[in-house]
mmCIF file of C-alpha atoms in Angstrom:
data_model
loop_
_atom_site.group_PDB
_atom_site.id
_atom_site.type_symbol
_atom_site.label_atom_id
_atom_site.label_comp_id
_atom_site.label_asym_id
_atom_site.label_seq_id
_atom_site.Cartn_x
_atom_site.Cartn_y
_atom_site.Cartn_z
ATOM 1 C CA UNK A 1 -102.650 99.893 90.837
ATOM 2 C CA UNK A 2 -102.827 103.465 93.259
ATOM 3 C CA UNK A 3 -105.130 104.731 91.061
ATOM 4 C CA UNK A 4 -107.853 101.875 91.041
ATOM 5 C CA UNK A 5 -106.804 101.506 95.018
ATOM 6 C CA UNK A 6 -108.183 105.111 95.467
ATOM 7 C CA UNK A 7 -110.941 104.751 93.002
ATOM 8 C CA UNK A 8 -112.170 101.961 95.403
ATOM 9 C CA UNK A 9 -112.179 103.559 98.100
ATOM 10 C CA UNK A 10 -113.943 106.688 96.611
ATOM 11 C CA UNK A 11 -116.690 104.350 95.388
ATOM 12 C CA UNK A 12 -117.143 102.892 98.883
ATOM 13 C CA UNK A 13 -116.438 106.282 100.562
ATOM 14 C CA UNK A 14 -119.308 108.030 98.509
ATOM 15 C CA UNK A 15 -121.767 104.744 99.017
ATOM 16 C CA UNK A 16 -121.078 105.293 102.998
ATOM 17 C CA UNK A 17 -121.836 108.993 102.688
ATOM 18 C CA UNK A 18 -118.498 109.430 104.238
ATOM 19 C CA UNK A 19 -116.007 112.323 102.964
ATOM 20 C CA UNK A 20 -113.097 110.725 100.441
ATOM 21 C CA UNK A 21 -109.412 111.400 102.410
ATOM 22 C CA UNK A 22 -108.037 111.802 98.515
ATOM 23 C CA UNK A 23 -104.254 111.506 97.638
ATOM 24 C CA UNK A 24 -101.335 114.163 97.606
ATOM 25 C CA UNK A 25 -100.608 114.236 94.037
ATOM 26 C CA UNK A 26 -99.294 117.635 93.862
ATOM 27 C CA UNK A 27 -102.400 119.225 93.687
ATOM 28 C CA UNK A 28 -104.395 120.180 96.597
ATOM 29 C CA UNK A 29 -107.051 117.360 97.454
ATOM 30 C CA UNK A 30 -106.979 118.011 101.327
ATOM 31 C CA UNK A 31 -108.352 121.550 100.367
ATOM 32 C CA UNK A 32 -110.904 120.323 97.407
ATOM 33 C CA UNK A 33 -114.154 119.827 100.130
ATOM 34 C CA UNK A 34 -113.218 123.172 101.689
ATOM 35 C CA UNK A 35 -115.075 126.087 100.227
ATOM 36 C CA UNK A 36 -113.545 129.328 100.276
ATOM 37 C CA UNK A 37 -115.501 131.261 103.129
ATOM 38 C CA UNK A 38 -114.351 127.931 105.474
ATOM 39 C CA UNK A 39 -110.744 128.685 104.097
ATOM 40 C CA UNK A 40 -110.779 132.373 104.612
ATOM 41 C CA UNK A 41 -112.313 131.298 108.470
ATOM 42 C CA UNK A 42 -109.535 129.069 109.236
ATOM 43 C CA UNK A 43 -106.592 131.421 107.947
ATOM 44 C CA UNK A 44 -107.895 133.896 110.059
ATOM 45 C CA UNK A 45 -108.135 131.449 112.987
ATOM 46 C CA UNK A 46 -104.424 131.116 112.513
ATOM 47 C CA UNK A 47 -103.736 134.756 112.293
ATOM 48 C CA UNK A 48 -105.776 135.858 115.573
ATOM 49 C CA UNK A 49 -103.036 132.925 117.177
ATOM 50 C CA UNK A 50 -100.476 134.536 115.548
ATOM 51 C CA UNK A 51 -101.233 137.572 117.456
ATOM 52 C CA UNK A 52 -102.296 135.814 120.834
ATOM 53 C CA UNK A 53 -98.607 133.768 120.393
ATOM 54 C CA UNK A 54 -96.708 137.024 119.862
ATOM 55 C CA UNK A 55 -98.349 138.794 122.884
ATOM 56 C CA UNK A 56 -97.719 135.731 125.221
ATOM 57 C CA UNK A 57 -94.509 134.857 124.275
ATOM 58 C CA UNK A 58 -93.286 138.500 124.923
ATOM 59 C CA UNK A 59 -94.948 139.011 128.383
ATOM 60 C CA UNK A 60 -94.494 135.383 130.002
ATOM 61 C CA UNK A 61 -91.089 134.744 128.087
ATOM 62 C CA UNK A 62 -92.540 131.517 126.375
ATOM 63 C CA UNK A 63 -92.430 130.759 122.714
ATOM 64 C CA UNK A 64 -96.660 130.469 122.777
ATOM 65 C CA UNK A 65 -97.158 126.688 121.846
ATOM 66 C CA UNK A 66 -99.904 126.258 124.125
ATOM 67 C CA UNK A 67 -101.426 128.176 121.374
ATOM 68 C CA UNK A 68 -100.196 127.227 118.428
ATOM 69 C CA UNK A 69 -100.753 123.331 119.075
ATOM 70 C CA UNK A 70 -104.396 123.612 119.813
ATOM 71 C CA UNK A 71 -105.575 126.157 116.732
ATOM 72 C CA UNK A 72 -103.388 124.271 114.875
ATOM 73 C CA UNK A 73 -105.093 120.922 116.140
ATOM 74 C CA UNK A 74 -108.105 122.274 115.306
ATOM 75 C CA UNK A 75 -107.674 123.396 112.036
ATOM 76 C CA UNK A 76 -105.789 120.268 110.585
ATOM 77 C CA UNK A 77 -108.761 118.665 111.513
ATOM 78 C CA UNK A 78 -111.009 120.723 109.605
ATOM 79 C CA UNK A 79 -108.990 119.908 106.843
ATOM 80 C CA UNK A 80 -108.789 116.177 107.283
ATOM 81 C CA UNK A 81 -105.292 115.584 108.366
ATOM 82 C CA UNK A 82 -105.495 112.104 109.608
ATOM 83 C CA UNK A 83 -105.618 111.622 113.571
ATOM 84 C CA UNK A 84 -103.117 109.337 113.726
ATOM 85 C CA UNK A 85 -100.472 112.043 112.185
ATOM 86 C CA UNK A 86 -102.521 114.986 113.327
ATOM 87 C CA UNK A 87 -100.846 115.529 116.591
ATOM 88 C CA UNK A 88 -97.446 115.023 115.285
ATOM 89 C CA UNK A 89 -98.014 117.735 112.269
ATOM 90 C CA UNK A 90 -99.020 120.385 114.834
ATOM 91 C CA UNK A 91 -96.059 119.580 117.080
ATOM 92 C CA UNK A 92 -93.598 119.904 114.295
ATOM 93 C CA UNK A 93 -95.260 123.226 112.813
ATOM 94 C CA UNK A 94 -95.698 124.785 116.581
ATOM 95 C CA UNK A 95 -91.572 124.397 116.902
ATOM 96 C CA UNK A 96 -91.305 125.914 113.454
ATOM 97 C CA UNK A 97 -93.284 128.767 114.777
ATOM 98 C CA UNK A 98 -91.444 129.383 117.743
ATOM 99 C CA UNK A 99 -87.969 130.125 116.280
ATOM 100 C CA UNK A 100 -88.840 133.892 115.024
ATOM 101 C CA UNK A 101 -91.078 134.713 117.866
ATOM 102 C CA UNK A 102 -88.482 132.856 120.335
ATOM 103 C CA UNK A 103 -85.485 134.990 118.545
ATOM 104 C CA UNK A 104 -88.411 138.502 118.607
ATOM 105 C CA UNK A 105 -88.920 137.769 122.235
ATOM 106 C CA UNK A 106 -85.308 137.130 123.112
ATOM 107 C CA UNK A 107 -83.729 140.470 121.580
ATOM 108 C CA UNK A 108 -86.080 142.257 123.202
ATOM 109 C CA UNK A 109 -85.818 140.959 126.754
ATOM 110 C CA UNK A 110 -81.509 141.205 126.079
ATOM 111 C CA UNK A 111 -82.257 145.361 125.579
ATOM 112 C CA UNK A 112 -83.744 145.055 128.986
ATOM 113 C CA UNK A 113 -80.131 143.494 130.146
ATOM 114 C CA UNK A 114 -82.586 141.214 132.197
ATOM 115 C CA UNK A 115 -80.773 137.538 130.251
ATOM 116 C CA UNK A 116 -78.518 135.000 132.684
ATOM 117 C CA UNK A 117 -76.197 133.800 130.184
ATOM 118 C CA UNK A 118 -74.391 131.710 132.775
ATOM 119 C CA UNK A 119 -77.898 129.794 132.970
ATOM 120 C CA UNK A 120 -78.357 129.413 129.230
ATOM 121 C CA UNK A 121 -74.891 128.327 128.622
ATOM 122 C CA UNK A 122 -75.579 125.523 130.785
ATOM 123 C CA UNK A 123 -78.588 124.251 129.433
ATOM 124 C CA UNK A 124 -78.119 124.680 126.004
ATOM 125 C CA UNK A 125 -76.362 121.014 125.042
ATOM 126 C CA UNK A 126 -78.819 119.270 127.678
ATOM 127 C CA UNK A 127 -81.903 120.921 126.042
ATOM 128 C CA UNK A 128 -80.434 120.177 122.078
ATOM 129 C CA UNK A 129 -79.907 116.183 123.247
ATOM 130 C CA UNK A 130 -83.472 116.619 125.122
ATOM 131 C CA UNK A 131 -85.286 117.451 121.981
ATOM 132 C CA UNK A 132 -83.316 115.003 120.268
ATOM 133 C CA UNK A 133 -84.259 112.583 122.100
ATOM 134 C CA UNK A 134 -88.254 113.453 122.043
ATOM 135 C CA UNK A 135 -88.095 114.209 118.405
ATOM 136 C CA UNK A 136 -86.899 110.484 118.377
ATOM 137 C CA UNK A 137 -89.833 109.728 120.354
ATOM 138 C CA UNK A 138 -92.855 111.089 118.510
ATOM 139 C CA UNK A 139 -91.669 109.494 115.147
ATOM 140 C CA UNK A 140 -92.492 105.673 116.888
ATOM 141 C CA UNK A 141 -94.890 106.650 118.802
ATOM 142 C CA UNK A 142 -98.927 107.025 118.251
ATOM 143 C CA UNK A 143 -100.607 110.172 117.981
ATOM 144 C CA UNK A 144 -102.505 109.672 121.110
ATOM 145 C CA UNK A 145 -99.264 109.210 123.410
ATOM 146 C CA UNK A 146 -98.225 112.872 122.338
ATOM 147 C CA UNK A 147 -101.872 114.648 123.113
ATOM 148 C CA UNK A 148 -101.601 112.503 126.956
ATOM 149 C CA UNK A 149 -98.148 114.315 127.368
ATOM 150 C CA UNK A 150 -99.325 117.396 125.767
ATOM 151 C CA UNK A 151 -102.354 117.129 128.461
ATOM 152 C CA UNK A 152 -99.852 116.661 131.343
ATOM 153 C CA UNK A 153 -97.244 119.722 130.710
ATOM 154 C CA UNK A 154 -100.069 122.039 129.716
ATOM 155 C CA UNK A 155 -102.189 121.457 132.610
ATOM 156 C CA UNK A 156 -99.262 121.659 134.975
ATOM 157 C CA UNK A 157 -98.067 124.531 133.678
ATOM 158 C CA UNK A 158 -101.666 126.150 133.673
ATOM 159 C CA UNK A 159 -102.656 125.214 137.709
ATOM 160 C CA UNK A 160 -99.072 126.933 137.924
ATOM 161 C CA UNK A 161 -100.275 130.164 136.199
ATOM 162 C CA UNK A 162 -103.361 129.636 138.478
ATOM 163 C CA UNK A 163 -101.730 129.735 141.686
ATOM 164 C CA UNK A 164 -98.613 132.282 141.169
ATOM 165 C CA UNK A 165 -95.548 132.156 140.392
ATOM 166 C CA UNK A 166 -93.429 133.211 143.165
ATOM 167 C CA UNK A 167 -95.288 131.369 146.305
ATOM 168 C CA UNK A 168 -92.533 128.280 145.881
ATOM 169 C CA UNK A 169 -88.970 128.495 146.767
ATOM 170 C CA UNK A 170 -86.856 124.996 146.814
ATOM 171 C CA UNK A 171 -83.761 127.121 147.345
ATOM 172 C CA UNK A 172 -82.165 130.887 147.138
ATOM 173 C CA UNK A 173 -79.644 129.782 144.402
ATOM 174 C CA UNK A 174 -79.115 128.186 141.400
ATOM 175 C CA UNK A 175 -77.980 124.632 141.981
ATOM 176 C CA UNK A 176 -74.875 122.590 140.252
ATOM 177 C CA UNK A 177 -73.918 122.210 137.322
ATOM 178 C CA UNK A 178 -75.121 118.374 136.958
ATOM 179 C CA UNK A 179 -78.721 119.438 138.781
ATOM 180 C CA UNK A 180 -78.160 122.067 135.864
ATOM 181 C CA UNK A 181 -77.800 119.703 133.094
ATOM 182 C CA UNK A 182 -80.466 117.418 134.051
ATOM 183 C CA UNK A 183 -83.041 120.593 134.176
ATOM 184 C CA UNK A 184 -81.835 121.331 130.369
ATOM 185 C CA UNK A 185 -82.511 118.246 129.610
ATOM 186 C CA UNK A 186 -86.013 117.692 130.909
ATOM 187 C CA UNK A 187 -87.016 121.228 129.680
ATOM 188 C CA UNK A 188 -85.923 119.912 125.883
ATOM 189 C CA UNK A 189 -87.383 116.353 126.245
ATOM 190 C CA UNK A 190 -90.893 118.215 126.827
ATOM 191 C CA UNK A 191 -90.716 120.715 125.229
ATOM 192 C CA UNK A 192 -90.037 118.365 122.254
ATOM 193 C CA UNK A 193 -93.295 116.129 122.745
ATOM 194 C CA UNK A 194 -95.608 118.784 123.154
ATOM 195 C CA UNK A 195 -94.691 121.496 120.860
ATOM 196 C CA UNK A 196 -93.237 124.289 123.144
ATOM 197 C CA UNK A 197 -90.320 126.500 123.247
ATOM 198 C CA UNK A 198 -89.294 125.221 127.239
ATOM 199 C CA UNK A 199 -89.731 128.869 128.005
ATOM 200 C CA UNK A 200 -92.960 128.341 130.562
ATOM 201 C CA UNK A 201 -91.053 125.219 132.103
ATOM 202 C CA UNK A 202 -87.498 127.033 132.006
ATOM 203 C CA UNK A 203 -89.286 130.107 133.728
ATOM 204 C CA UNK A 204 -90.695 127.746 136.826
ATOM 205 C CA UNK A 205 -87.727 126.036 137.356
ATOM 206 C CA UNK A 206 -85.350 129.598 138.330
ATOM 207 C CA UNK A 207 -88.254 130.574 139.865
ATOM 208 C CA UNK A 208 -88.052 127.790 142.586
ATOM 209 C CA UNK A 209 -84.607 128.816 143.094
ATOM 210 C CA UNK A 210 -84.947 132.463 143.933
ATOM 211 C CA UNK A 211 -84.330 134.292 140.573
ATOM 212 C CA UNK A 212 -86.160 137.451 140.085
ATOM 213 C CA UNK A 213 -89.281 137.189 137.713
ATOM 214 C CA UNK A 214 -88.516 139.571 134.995
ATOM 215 C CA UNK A 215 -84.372 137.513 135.127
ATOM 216 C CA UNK A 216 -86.792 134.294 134.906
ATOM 217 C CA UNK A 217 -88.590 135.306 132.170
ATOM 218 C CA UNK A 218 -85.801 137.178 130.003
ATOM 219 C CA UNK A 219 -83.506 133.627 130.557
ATOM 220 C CA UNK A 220 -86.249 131.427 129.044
ATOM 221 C CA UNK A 221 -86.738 133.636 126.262
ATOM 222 C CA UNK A 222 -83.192 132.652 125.280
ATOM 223 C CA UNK A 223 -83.367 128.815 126.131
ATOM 224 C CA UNK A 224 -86.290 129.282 123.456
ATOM 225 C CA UNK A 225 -84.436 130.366 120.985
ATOM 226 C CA UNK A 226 -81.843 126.951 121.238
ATOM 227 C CA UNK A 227 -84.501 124.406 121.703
ATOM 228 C CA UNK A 228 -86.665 124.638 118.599
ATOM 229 C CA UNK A 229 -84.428 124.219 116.148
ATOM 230 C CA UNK A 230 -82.724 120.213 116.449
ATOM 231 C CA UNK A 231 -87.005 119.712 117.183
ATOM 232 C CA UNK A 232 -87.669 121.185 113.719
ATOM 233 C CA UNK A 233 -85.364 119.017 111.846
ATOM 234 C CA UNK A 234 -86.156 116.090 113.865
ATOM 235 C CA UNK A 235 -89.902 116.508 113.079
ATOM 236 C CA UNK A 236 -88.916 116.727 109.073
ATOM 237 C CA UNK A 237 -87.079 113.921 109.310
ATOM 238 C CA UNK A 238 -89.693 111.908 111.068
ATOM 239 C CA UNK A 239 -92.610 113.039 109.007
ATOM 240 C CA UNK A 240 -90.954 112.134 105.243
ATOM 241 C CA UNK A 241 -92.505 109.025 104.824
ATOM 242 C CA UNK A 242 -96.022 110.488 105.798
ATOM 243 C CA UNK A 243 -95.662 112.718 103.423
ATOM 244 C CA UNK A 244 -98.674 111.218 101.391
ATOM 245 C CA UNK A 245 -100.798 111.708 104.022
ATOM 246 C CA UNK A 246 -99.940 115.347 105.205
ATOM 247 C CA UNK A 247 -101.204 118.805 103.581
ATOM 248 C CA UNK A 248 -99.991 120.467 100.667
ATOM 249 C CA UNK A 249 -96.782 122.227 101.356
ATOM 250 C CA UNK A 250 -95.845 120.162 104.259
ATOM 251 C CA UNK A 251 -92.090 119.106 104.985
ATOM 252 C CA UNK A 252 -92.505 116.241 106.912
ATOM 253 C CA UNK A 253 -94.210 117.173 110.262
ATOM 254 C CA UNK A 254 -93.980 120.503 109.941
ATOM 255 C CA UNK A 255 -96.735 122.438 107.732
ATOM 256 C CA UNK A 256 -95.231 125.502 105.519
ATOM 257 C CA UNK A 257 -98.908 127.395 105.705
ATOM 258 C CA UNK A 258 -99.210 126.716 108.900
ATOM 259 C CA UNK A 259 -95.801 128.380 109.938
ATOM 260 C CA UNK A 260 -96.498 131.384 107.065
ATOM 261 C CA UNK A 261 -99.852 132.238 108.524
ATOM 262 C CA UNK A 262 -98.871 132.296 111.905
ATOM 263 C CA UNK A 263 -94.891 132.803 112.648
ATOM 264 C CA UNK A 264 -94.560 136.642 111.250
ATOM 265 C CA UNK A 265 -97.278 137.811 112.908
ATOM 266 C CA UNK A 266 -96.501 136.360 116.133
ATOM 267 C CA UNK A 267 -92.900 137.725 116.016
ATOM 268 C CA UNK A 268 -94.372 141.244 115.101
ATOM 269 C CA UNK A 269 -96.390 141.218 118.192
ATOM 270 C CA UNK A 270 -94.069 139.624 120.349
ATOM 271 C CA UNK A 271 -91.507 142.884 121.340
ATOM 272 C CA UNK A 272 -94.947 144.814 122.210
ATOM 273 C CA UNK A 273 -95.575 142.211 124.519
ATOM 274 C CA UNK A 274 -92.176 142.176 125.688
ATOM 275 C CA UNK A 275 -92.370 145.623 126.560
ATOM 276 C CA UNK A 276 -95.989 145.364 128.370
ATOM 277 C CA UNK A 277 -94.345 142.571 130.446
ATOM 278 C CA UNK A 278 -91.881 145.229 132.179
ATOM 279 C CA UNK A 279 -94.413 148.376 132.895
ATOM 280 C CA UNK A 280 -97.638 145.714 134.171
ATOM 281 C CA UNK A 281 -97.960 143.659 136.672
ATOM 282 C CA UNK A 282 -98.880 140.440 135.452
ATOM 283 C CA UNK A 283 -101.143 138.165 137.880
ATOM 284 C CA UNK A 284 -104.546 138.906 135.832
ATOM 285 C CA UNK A 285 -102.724 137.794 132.628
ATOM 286 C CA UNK A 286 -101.364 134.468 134.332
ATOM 287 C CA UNK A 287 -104.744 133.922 135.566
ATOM 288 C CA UNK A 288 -106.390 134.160 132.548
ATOM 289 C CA UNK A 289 -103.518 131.882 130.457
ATOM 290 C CA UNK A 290 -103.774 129.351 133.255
ATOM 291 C CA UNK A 291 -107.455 129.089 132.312
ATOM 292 C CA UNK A 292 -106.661 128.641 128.834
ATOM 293 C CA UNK A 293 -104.282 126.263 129.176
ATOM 294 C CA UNK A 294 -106.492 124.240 131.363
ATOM 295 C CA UNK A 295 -109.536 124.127 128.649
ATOM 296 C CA UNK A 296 -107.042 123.248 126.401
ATOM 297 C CA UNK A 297 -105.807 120.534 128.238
ATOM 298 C CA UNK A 298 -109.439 119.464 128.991
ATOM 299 C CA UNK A 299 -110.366 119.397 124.910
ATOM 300 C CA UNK A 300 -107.267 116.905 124.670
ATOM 301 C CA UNK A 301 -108.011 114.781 127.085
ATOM 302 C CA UNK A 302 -111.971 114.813 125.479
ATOM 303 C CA UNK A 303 -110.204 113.912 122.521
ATOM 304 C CA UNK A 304 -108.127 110.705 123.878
ATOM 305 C CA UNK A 305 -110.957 109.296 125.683
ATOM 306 C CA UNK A 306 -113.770 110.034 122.719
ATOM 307 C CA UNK A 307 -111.530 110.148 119.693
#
């Protein structure tokens, strides 16, 4: 019955002049219509934002998913991941990512002595039922919902980047322990929907209350350690039933190639990063990512309203 259900399709498919979306049957079908050149292209797409993710998440103290999500976007779709599950794959396989370059980033910011464990300590139950929570989310949800929340963070975060750092104070201390919790919470709930490790969110957020940059950004290099995992095995989860419909090698919502091609370079290049972040100063970088970001944001929102 599958098999004359695909040959139909394939008959009308090749009639229309439209590519055939073929079944996961253990083989490779997704890859079948890609020569090798167009392979060899988008592997090395991956790689160049393996190194881009490593040298980000070491200066700015974030685990680089405004990065991964969109080369990853781009490249599923080259590959004919369907839209509707597209968004959720590269979500899943950006968290993925982020645990070796998080853990990369975070030892080397802890030889600088520069961590607030106090702060960390705090968040890290908040930010595990936060990405709980959103991981719960995206499996319900449409694929659309998560690019209009990925648009949102990312462009906040990038006008942010735009217009400095340290220009906002709300207060010169930390606040309570419940103001605390409900920060942890927020940064995992986000950070779950859209693919990040909390780090540029965490970052922001002890900025506005007086801590030093470099304390900042060495603090939400550990909160990005904590956050990806319980995302990672909510995305698996959540993705199982799909599995028809995702690439070879995929567990769930989170793409094994992806994560090879990208994760070890990324945490590589992440401690030189790490150590560039504490001999520069840093405003041309933050310029330049806030840009990013934006465009970024800008081809997901082209991509909501056009399809």
């Amino acid at each position: 019955m599958r098999a004359r259900w695909w040959t139909g399709r394939l008959i009308r498919a090749t009639a229309a002049g439209s590519p055939v979306p073929l079944p996961f049957t253990g083989r490779s079908p997704m890859l079948s219509s890609i020569s090798t050149h167009e392979l060899v292209l988008l592997a090395g797409a991956m790689l160049a934002g393996g190194v881009l993710t490593g040298l980000i998440a070491g200066m700015l103290g974030i685990g680089g998913g405004g990065v991964i999500v969109p080369v990853l976007y781009e490249v599923f779709g080259a590959l004919g991941v369907d839209d509707s599950l597209r968004m959720q794959l590269c979500v899943g396989t950006s968290l993925a990512i982020i645990i070796p370059t998080a853990i990369s980033s975070h030892n080397a910011h802890m030889k600088k002595g520069a961590v607030l464990p106090g702060v960390v300590r705090n968040w890290r139950v908040p930010a595990i039922a936060g990405i709980v929570t959103g991981s719960a989310i995206a499996a319900v949800v449409a694929g659309w919902v998560l690019q209009a929340v990925f648009v949102v963070v990312i462009s906040l975060l990038g006008l942010k980047s735009l217009l400095g750092r340290n220009g906002i104070r709300i207060a010169e201390h930390l606040p309570g322990p419940g103001a605390m919790r409900a920060y942890g919470f927020v940064i995992g709930l986000a950070s779950s929907l859209v693919g990040i490790s909390g780090g540029g969110i965490a970052t922001n957020i002890l900025l506005l209350y007086g801590v030093p940059i470099h304390a900042a950004v060495a603090t939400s290099a550990g909160i990005g350690i904590i956050i990806p995992i319980p995302g990672v095995i909510g995305y698996a989860i959540a993705g199982w039933p799909h599995l028809s419909q995702l690439p070879p090698l995929s567990l769930g919502y989170v793409s094994v190639i992806g994560f090879v091609c990208i994760a070890p370079v990324a945490a590589l290049v992440a401690p030189f990063g790490a150590r560039l972040a504490h001999r520069l100063g840093r405003r041309q970088l933050e310029i330049g990512f806030g840009l990013f970001l934006l465009l970024v944001a800008s081809r997901f929102l082209v991509a909501i309203i056009w399809g």
